[in-house]
mmCIF file of C-alpha atoms in Angstrom:
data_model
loop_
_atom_site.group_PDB
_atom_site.id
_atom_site.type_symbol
_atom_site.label_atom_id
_atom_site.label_comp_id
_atom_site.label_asym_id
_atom_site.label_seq_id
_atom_site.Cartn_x
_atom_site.Cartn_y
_atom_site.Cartn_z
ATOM 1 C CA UNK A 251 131.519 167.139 111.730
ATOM 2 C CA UNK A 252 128.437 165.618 111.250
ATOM 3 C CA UNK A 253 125.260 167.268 109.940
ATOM 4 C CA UNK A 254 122.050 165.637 110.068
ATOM 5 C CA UNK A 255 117.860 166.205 110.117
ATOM 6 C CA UNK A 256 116.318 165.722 113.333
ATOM 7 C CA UNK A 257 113.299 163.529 111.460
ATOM 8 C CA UNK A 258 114.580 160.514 110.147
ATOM 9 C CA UNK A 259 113.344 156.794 109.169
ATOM 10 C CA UNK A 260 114.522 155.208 112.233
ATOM 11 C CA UNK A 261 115.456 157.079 115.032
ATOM 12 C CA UNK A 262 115.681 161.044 115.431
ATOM 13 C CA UNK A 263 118.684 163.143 114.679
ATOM 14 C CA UNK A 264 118.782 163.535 118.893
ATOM 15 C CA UNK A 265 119.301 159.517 119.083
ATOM 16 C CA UNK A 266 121.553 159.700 116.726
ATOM 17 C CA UNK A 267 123.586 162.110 118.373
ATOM 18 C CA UNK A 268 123.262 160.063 121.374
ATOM 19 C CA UNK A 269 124.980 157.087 119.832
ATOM 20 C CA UNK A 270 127.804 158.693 118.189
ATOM 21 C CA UNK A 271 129.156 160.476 121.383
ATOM 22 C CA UNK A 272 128.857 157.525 123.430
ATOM 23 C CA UNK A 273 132.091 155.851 120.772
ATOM 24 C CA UNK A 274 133.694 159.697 119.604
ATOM 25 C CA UNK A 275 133.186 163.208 120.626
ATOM 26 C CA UNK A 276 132.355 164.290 116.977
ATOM 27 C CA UNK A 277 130.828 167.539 116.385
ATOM 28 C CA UNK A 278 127.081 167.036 115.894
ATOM 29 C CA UNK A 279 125.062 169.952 114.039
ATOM 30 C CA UNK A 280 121.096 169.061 113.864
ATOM 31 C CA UNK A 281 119.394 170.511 111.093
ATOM 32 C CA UNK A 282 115.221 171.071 111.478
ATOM 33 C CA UNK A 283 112.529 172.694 110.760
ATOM 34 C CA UNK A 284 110.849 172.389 114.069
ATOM 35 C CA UNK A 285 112.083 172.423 117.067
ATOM 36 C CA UNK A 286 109.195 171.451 118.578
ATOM 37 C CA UNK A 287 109.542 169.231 121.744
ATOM 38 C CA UNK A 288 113.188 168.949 121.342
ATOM 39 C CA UNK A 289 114.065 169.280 125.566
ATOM 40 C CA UNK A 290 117.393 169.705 126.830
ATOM 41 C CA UNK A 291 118.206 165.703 127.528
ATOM 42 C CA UNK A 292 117.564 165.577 123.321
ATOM 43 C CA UNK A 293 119.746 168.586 122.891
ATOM 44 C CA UNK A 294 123.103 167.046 124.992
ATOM 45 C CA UNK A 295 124.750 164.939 122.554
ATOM 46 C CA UNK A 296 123.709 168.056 119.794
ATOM 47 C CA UNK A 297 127.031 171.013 119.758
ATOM 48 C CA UNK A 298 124.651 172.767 117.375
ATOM 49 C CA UNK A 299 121.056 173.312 115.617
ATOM 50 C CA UNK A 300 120.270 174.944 112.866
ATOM 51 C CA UNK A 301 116.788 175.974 111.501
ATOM 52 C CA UNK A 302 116.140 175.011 108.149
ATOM 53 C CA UNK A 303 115.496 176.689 106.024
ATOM 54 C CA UNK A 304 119.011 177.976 106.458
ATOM 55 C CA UNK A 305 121.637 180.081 104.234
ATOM 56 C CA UNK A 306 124.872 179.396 103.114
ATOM 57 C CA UNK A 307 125.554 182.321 105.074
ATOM 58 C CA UNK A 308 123.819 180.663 108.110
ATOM 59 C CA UNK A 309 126.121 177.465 108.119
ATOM 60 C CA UNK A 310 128.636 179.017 107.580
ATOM 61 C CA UNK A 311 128.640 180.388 110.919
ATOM 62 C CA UNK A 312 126.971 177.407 112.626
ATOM 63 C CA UNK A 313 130.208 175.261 111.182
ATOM 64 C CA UNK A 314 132.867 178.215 112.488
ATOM 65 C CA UNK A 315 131.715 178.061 115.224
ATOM 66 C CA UNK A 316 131.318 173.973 115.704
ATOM 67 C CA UNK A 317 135.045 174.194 114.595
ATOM 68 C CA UNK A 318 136.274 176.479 116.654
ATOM 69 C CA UNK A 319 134.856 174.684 119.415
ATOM 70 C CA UNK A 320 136.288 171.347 118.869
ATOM 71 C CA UNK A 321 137.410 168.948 120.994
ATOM 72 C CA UNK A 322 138.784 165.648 120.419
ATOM 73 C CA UNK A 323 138.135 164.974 117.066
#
């Protein structure tokens, strides 16, 4: 699994995403605390988001459920 902020130095969580699918089909959760103008082509590489700030409690569900989910990895 791999976690990561959607507002980063140089290139957005989204791209990110993007890149990593295109070699594996790991599961991506995006962390933010706006959603903002994230639209659905910047959500497709994403299995998850979670709003930060976030609980322990909160991730704990998010990464459940990105487990149970799997595929591929």
């Amino acid at each position: 699994i791999i976690m990561c902020d959607l507002a980063m130095p140089n290139c957005t969580g989204s791209e990110l995403a993007s890149k990593i699918k295109q070699i594996k089909n790991i599961p991506i959760i995006l962390m933010t605390g706006w959603l903002g103008n994230l639209n659905n082509d910047d959500r497709s590489a994403i299995d998850e988001i979670i709003q930060k700030p976030f609980s322990t409690n909160e991730l704990q569900k998010v990464l459940e459920k990105v487990l149970k989910n799997k595929v591929d990895v």
